[in-house]
Amino acid sequence: MMQNHKYDYLIVGSGLFGATFAHEMTKAGKTCFVIDKRDHLGGNIYCKEIEGINVHWYGAHIFHTNDKYLWDYVNQFAEFNRYTNSPIANYKGELYNLPFNMNTFYKLWGTKTPKEAKEKIAKQVEHLNIENPKNLEEQALKLVGTDIYEKLIKYYTEKQWGKKATDLPAFIIKRLPVRFTYDNNYFNDKYQGIPIGGYNKIINGLLDGIEVKLNTDFFENRSYYQNIARKIVFTGKIDRYFDNCFGELDYRSLTYEVEVHDTENYQGNAVMNFTDAETPYTRIYEHKHFEFGTQQKTVITREYPVKNTKNAEPYYPVNDERNNSILKKYQNLAAEEENTIFGGRLAEYKYYDMHQVIASALTKAKYELRK
Ligand code: FAD
Ligand code: UDP
């Protein structure tokens, strides 16, 4: 017997994946209902206004993409400013430009030409004979040599992930450009910026006219929510969806310490990375600089990496061999769930940036509409 469902789609999670999917389906005439266990929309791109400043509540978010279609897509909902991310690394009080570029090399070694810098790196690693890097440490050494690895990568990485760099996959460090030009832009993409007025504008635009319910955990009333719609779009943890039947996937978590300072400018830059082992936090964000703010006060956030305990937010998937093999088993189960679509950083268990999450949601929505 056909069941009469109230909605076409129940969307679990109002982050970028859920909101984009809901937007596309609503545009195509489907009915959507979005629930989120948090008390606000937007998942990890949510901004909270403090002292007239948009505070990136779950860590700094800089939108960047090479894809003109995705850039135009987000620009429908907000105008973007010209912010270019250029973090500063602070190693025991010594400051270096990031990503690794001619400014970094000059400060470290006094090298002035790309040739000199390349020779310096090659000399540092020639005796290591790294052909195919097997882990993050080998990959980093091959790319930038021992000095940069020691001062700017090793300890930051080990704090961030709570593991030895030799136990981490190489791809993580390949996110960062290594450039032989004097260019401090953290990203290589053609398009980059911060939505003027904050990320909430994007989420509110995507979810405009769509029914949403906050403070609502899918698992607290699963049997009810399972039957409320023809299909479910699930953007929470994939292991939890299947009752952790193959074991729990590892996630890396973070905690945040937010402070208001009665000064106009605290650190002179939006992002400062602390790359030594002793400082317990990895980054300090000064949020006003994302939007060139001129407020009298400033708001900073210290970001501390922490173990993913039961109540901690699962921010980063840990795509090492163990977790990827557990993930495969969950993906096999997911493929059999005809009425559930899994999407986003937690349900796909991928280290996705925002543009990749939107691309994934658009692809899955298109596929769904074609069926
Ligand atoms: P999320 O934003 O995590 O949304 C999932 C939502 O589902 C959450 O709101 C959650 O509350 C809800 N949910 C989960 N389980 C349930 C349940 N059982 N019931 C109800 N609701 C549930 N990307 C960039 O492009 N640039 C950056 O600079 C950048 N910086 C980042 C910095 C940090 C510290 C982090 C952690 C990520 C960063 N990202 C960045 C990545 C970006 O945050 C993600 O790509 C994107 O926000 C993921 O969207 P999502 O919808 O997949 O997941
Ligand atoms: N990383 C580093 N030193 C830095 C910044 C980054 O070693 O100053 C390494 C670290 O392993 C980190 C990875 O590069 O996990 C990716 O950095 P990114 O800034 O992209 O991390 P995210 O913003 O996603 O936390």
XYZ file of C-alpha atoms and ligand atoms in Angstrom:
449
model
C 0.000 0.000 0.000
C 1.277 3.492 -0.824
C 1.982 5.517 2.291
C 0.797 9.095 2.441
C 3.779 11.191 3.361
C 3.545 14.758 4.513
C 6.692 15.851 2.648
C 8.751 14.724 -0.286
C 12.021 15.164 1.635
C 12.956 15.271 5.282
C 16.341 16.937 5.452
C 18.400 16.149 8.528
C 20.846 19.011 8.988
C 20.646 22.641 7.895
C 24.316 22.990 6.945
C 25.408 23.821 3.421
C 24.583 20.369 2.079
C 21.074 20.197 3.549
C 20.267 23.814 2.698
C 21.489 23.531 -0.914
C 19.633 20.277 -1.476
C 16.432 21.698 0.057
C 16.737 24.804 -2.094
C 17.088 22.868 -5.339
C 14.222 20.520 -4.556
C 11.913 23.334 -3.502
C 12.742 25.168 -6.716
C 11.690 22.028 -8.589
C 8.318 21.999 -6.813
C 9.028 19.380 -4.116
C 8.129 19.825 -0.469
C 10.967 19.825 2.066
C 11.163 19.860 5.836
C 14.532 20.626 7.431
C 15.410 19.646 10.990
C 18.569 20.450 12.903
C 19.640 19.451 16.384
C 21.428 22.763 16.954
C 19.632 25.949 17.980
C 20.567 27.754 14.768
C 20.700 27.133 11.020
C 23.813 26.774 8.869
C 25.834 23.984 10.472
C 29.493 24.945 10.674
C 29.255 28.104 8.593
C 26.991 29.803 11.144
C 28.033 33.316 12.220
C 27.043 35.000 15.473
C 27.002 38.765 15.664
C 28.996 40.158 18.599
C 29.871 43.863 18.924
C 28.647 44.352 15.345
C 31.159 41.761 14.074
C 30.228 38.501 12.309
C 31.970 35.893 14.417
C 32.616 32.637 12.557
C 31.250 30.498 15.355
C 32.756 27.192 14.208
C 36.104 28.428 12.941
C 37.174 30.720 10.123
C 35.428 30.121 6.811
C 36.786 31.544 3.582
C 34.886 30.692 0.444
C 37.092 29.765 -2.511
C 36.515 27.922 -5.761
C 37.774 27.593 -9.302
C 34.312 26.878 -10.582
C 32.502 29.870 -12.042
C 29.152 28.113 -11.752
C 29.579 27.593 -7.995
C 30.836 31.145 -7.545
C 27.762 32.538 -9.314
C 25.584 30.161 -7.320
C 26.663 31.557 -3.930
C 26.653 35.113 -5.250
C 22.886 34.798 -5.784
C 22.455 34.992 -2.043
C 25.090 37.498 -0.946
C 27.630 39.851 -2.382
C 31.196 38.724 -1.662
C 34.036 41.007 -0.615
C 37.637 40.857 -1.873
C 39.098 39.173 1.229
C 42.153 37.034 0.444
C 43.296 34.662 3.127
C 46.950 35.216 4.113
C 47.516 33.633 7.497
C 50.608 34.370 9.556
C 52.450 31.497 11.252
C 53.779 32.196 14.720
C 56.565 29.821 15.760
C 57.750 30.701 19.261
C 57.313 34.395 18.487
C 58.950 34.268 15.029
C 56.465 35.268 12.323
C 56.323 33.737 8.838
C 54.041 34.177 5.857
C 51.804 31.319 4.783
C 51.311 29.438 2.581
C 54.919 28.433 1.947
C 56.216 30.967 -0.577
C 59.170 33.207 -1.405
C 58.413 35.462 1.595
C 58.593 32.444 3.918
C 61.819 31.227 2.326
C 63.434 34.683 2.490
C 62.591 35.046 6.187
C 63.982 31.596 6.969
C 67.055 31.445 4.757
C 67.560 34.850 3.145
C 67.066 33.253 -0.295
C 66.006 35.838 -2.880
C 65.350 33.872 -6.054
C 63.214 30.807 -6.761
C 66.357 28.967 -7.871
C 68.087 29.604 -4.518
C 64.995 28.511 -2.582
C 64.554 25.328 -4.627
C 68.220 24.447 -4.179
C 67.963 24.983 -0.428
C 64.956 22.646 -0.168
C 66.542 20.021 -2.416
C 69.742 20.062 -0.367
C 67.837 19.529 2.867
C 66.090 16.409 1.645
C 68.404 14.805 -0.916
C 69.752 12.290 1.602
C 66.221 11.170 2.514
C 65.507 9.700 -0.945
C 61.746 10.167 -0.734
C 60.254 8.985 -4.016
C 56.622 8.216 -3.190
C 55.724 9.817 0.150
C 53.938 7.293 2.345
C 52.672 9.701 4.981
C 52.264 13.383 5.826
C 55.807 13.749 7.192
C 57.432 12.383 4.052
C 55.155 14.420 1.825
C 55.940 17.631 3.727
C 59.693 17.006 3.739
C 59.681 16.354 0.015
C 57.752 19.562 -0.661
C 59.498 22.064 1.620
C 62.504 20.511 3.339
C 63.429 20.000 6.973
C 63.443 23.599 8.315
C 59.892 24.408 7.269
C 58.730 20.969 8.295
C 60.152 21.470 11.800
C 59.020 25.060 12.344
C 55.741 25.304 10.491
C 54.295 21.836 9.947
C 55.251 19.066 12.346
C 53.949 20.422 15.650
C 50.926 22.211 14.206
C 49.923 18.998 12.456
C 50.471 16.781 15.478
C 48.438 19.164 17.684
C 45.708 19.450 15.101
C 45.263 15.726 14.557
C 46.481 14.280 17.874
C 48.679 11.842 15.923
C 52.246 11.583 14.707
C 52.764 13.103 11.268
C 54.094 9.710 10.192
C 50.661 8.205 10.951
C 48.695 10.705 8.861
C 47.791 10.527 5.169
C 49.908 12.622 2.787
C 46.914 14.297 1.114
C 46.246 16.543 4.124
C 49.360 18.641 3.553
C 48.784 18.814 -0.194
C 45.859 21.136 0.557
C 48.420 23.908 1.029
C 50.161 25.578 -1.912
C 53.961 25.720 -2.100
C 54.853 28.676 -4.308
C 58.041 30.080 -5.711
C 56.520 33.547 -6.043
C 56.023 36.287 -3.435
C 52.323 35.521 -3.125
C 50.763 35.075 0.334
C 47.347 33.947 -0.940
C 46.479 30.738 0.954
C 44.407 29.393 -1.933
C 45.110 28.840 -5.621
C 41.485 29.245 -6.682
C 40.269 31.894 -9.109
C 37.432 33.088 -6.873
C 37.636 33.888 -3.173
C 35.881 36.067 -0.626
C 33.632 36.414 2.396
C 29.916 37.103 2.021
C 29.294 40.700 3.051
C 27.044 40.491 6.106
C 28.181 36.952 6.977
C 27.419 33.381 5.953
C 23.953 33.368 7.524
C 22.797 35.359 4.497
C 23.633 32.422 2.270
C 21.854 29.877 4.438
C 18.834 32.137 4.916
C 18.677 32.652 1.162
C 18.914 28.941 0.448
C 16.226 28.102 2.994
C 13.904 30.995 2.209
C 10.297 29.771 2.325
C 11.250 26.264 3.526
C 9.862 24.797 6.736
C 12.578 24.302 9.370
C 12.649 23.047 12.952
C 15.619 23.620 15.247
C 16.629 21.817 18.468
C 15.426 18.601 16.879
C 17.598 15.505 16.831
C 16.599 12.928 14.232
C 17.669 10.082 16.520
C 15.478 11.189 19.404
C 12.365 10.409 17.396
C 13.670 8.333 14.567
C 10.605 6.229 13.859
C 8.437 9.343 13.533
C 10.877 11.216 11.304
C 11.628 8.135 9.249
C 8.028 8.129 8.039
C 7.251 11.784 7.681
C 8.618 12.096 4.152
C 9.001 10.035 1.024
C 12.776 10.274 1.344
C 15.369 11.329 3.878
C 18.416 13.423 3.183
C 20.855 12.676 5.962
C 23.825 14.989 6.624
C 24.842 13.753 10.094
C 27.402 11.063 10.936
C 27.080 8.038 8.685
C 28.259 5.618 11.414
C 25.593 6.897 13.808
C 22.889 6.439 11.152
C 23.720 2.716 11.155
C 23.938 2.502 14.967
C 27.757 2.248 14.772
C 27.291 -1.374 13.747
C 30.779 -1.616 12.213
C 32.369 0.486 14.942
C 32.707 4.234 15.337
C 34.572 6.317 12.791
C 37.173 8.709 14.221
C 36.549 12.417 14.008
C 38.808 15.204 15.201
C 37.108 17.851 17.269
C 37.784 21.440 18.314
C 36.834 23.739 21.144
C 36.637 27.489 20.920
C 37.368 30.290 23.354
C 35.793 33.571 22.275
C 36.923 36.891 23.766
C 35.875 40.487 23.244
C 38.789 42.907 23.524
C 38.451 46.591 24.111
C 40.912 47.436 21.394
C 40.457 48.227 17.747
C 43.011 45.780 16.391
C 44.341 42.781 18.333
C 46.685 40.926 15.961
C 46.564 42.820 12.649
C 45.397 39.810 10.656
C 42.335 37.575 10.472
C 44.207 34.294 11.041
C 47.348 33.522 13.024
C 48.571 29.912 13.249
C 50.613 28.793 16.260
C 52.967 26.174 14.940
C 54.971 25.231 18.042
C 54.175 22.280 20.291
C 53.786 24.259 23.540
C 50.931 26.636 22.645
C 47.806 24.537 23.218
C 45.743 26.218 20.510
C 46.398 26.051 16.773
C 44.888 29.333 15.615
C 43.630 32.720 16.711
C 41.025 34.341 14.502
C 40.289 38.047 14.644
C 36.930 38.141 12.924
C 36.609 41.813 12.009
C 39.455 41.471 9.496
C 37.396 39.084 7.346
C 35.171 42.050 6.538
C 37.661 44.922 6.972
C 35.725 45.984 10.084
C 36.257 49.364 11.722
C 34.405 48.697 14.982
C 35.890 50.084 18.207
C 36.169 46.656 19.825
C 37.363 43.363 18.446
C 36.412 39.701 18.873
C 38.974 36.909 18.798
C 38.619 33.126 18.907
C 41.252 30.670 20.043
C 40.872 27.270 18.393
C 41.934 24.189 20.371
C 42.029 20.753 18.773
C 40.541 18.077 21.050
C 39.680 14.402 21.098
C 36.284 13.529 19.781
C 34.523 12.560 22.997
C 30.835 11.709 23.136
C 29.613 15.294 23.413
C 32.199 16.939 21.185
C 31.303 18.133 17.686
C 32.763 15.901 14.972
C 34.523 18.533 12.836
C 37.077 16.620 10.797
C 36.856 13.121 9.307
C 40.119 11.237 9.784
C 40.605 9.560 6.423
C 43.327 7.077 7.346
C 43.354 3.414 6.341
C 41.458 2.118 9.356
C 38.645 4.632 9.022
C 38.416 4.351 5.260
C 37.965 0.612 5.495
C 35.173 0.985 8.075
C 33.657 3.691 5.891
C 33.480 1.304 2.932
C 31.271 -1.031 4.960
C 28.916 1.805 5.858
C 28.855 2.959 2.243
C 27.750 -0.530 1.191
C 24.851 -0.334 3.629
C 24.043 3.199 2.467
C 23.828 2.009 -1.132
C 21.032 -0.336 -0.089
C 19.010 2.405 1.638
C 16.850 3.348 -1.297
C 14.991 6.092 0.505
C 17.896 7.858 2.136
C 20.380 10.155 0.450
C 23.646 10.669 2.340
C 25.496 13.933 1.830
C 27.969 16.408 3.278
C 31.126 16.267 5.348
C 29.798 13.874 7.989
C 27.613 11.559 5.924
C 30.155 11.231 3.099
C 33.017 11.306 5.626
C 35.104 13.548 3.397
C 37.357 16.497 4.180
C 35.165 18.748 2.037
C 35.440 22.505 1.698
C 32.281 24.548 1.250
C 32.358 24.664 -2.546
C 32.769 20.880 -2.646
C 29.773 20.389 -0.360
C 27.634 22.611 -2.567
C 28.844 20.754 -5.679
C 27.978 17.428 -4.073
C 24.483 18.648 -3.094
C 23.825 20.023 -6.583
C 24.916 16.762 -8.194
C 22.781 14.650 -5.877
C 19.775 16.946 -6.320
C 20.116 16.794 -10.110
C 20.375 13.009 -10.029
C 17.323 12.798 -7.803
C 15.277 15.005 -10.108
C 16.268 13.001 -13.166
C 15.055 9.737 -11.598
P 27.686 20.692 8.630
O 27.944 22.136 8.452
O 28.408 19.958 9.702
O 26.112 20.517 8.847
C 25.543 19.342 9.332
C 24.321 19.742 10.142
O 23.605 18.562 10.491
C 24.681 20.438 11.458
O 23.979 21.653 11.564
C 24.237 19.437 12.527
O 23.757 20.068 13.697
C 23.125 18.693 11.808
N 22.918 17.327 12.333
C 23.834 16.348 12.457
N 23.270 15.249 13.015
C 21.962 15.547 13.220
C 20.870 14.841 13.775
N 21.029 13.604 14.251
N 19.677 15.455 13.844
C 19.530 16.726 13.405
N 20.525 17.460 12.881
C 21.737 16.869 12.788
N 35.451 25.226 4.080
C 35.850 26.178 3.194
O 35.448 26.143 2.026
N 36.672 27.201 3.590
C 37.118 27.324 4.868
O 37.859 28.257 5.187
C 36.722 26.327 5.808
N 37.154 26.390 7.087
C 36.770 25.436 7.974
C 37.226 25.539 9.283
C 36.851 24.590 10.215
C 37.367 24.698 11.619
C 35.989 23.515 9.832
C 35.591 22.467 10.829
C 35.526 23.421 8.538
C 35.906 24.368 7.589
N 35.455 24.317 6.264
C 35.868 25.276 5.362
C 34.552 23.234 5.800
C 33.065 23.598 5.899
O 32.734 23.876 7.237
C 32.235 22.420 5.402
O 32.615 22.046 4.107
C 30.718 22.665 5.367
O 30.282 23.582 6.314
C 30.040 21.340 5.593
O 28.646 21.438 5.422
P 27.744 20.161 5.755
O 26.330 20.554 5.458
O 28.292 18.976 5.095
O 27.954 19.873 7.302
N 49.252 22.849 8.325
C 50.476 23.021 8.935
N 50.841 24.254 9.363
C 50.042 25.341 9.218
C 48.806 25.171 8.579
C 48.427 23.909 8.150
O 51.209 22.062 9.118
O 50.433 26.443 9.634
C 48.870 21.494 7.885
C 48.092 20.737 8.965
O 48.424 19.372 8.877
C 46.657 20.972 8.543
C 46.776 20.897 7.025
O 48.036 21.539 6.751
O 45.792 19.988 9.056
C 45.685 21.581 6.253
O 45.627 22.934 6.643
P 44.319 23.816 6.439
O 44.645 25.222 6.816
O 43.791 23.564 5.083
O 43.370 23.168 7.541
P 41.849 23.467 7.967
O 41.599 24.939 7.753
O 41.014 22.568 7.132
O 41.864 23.078 9.407
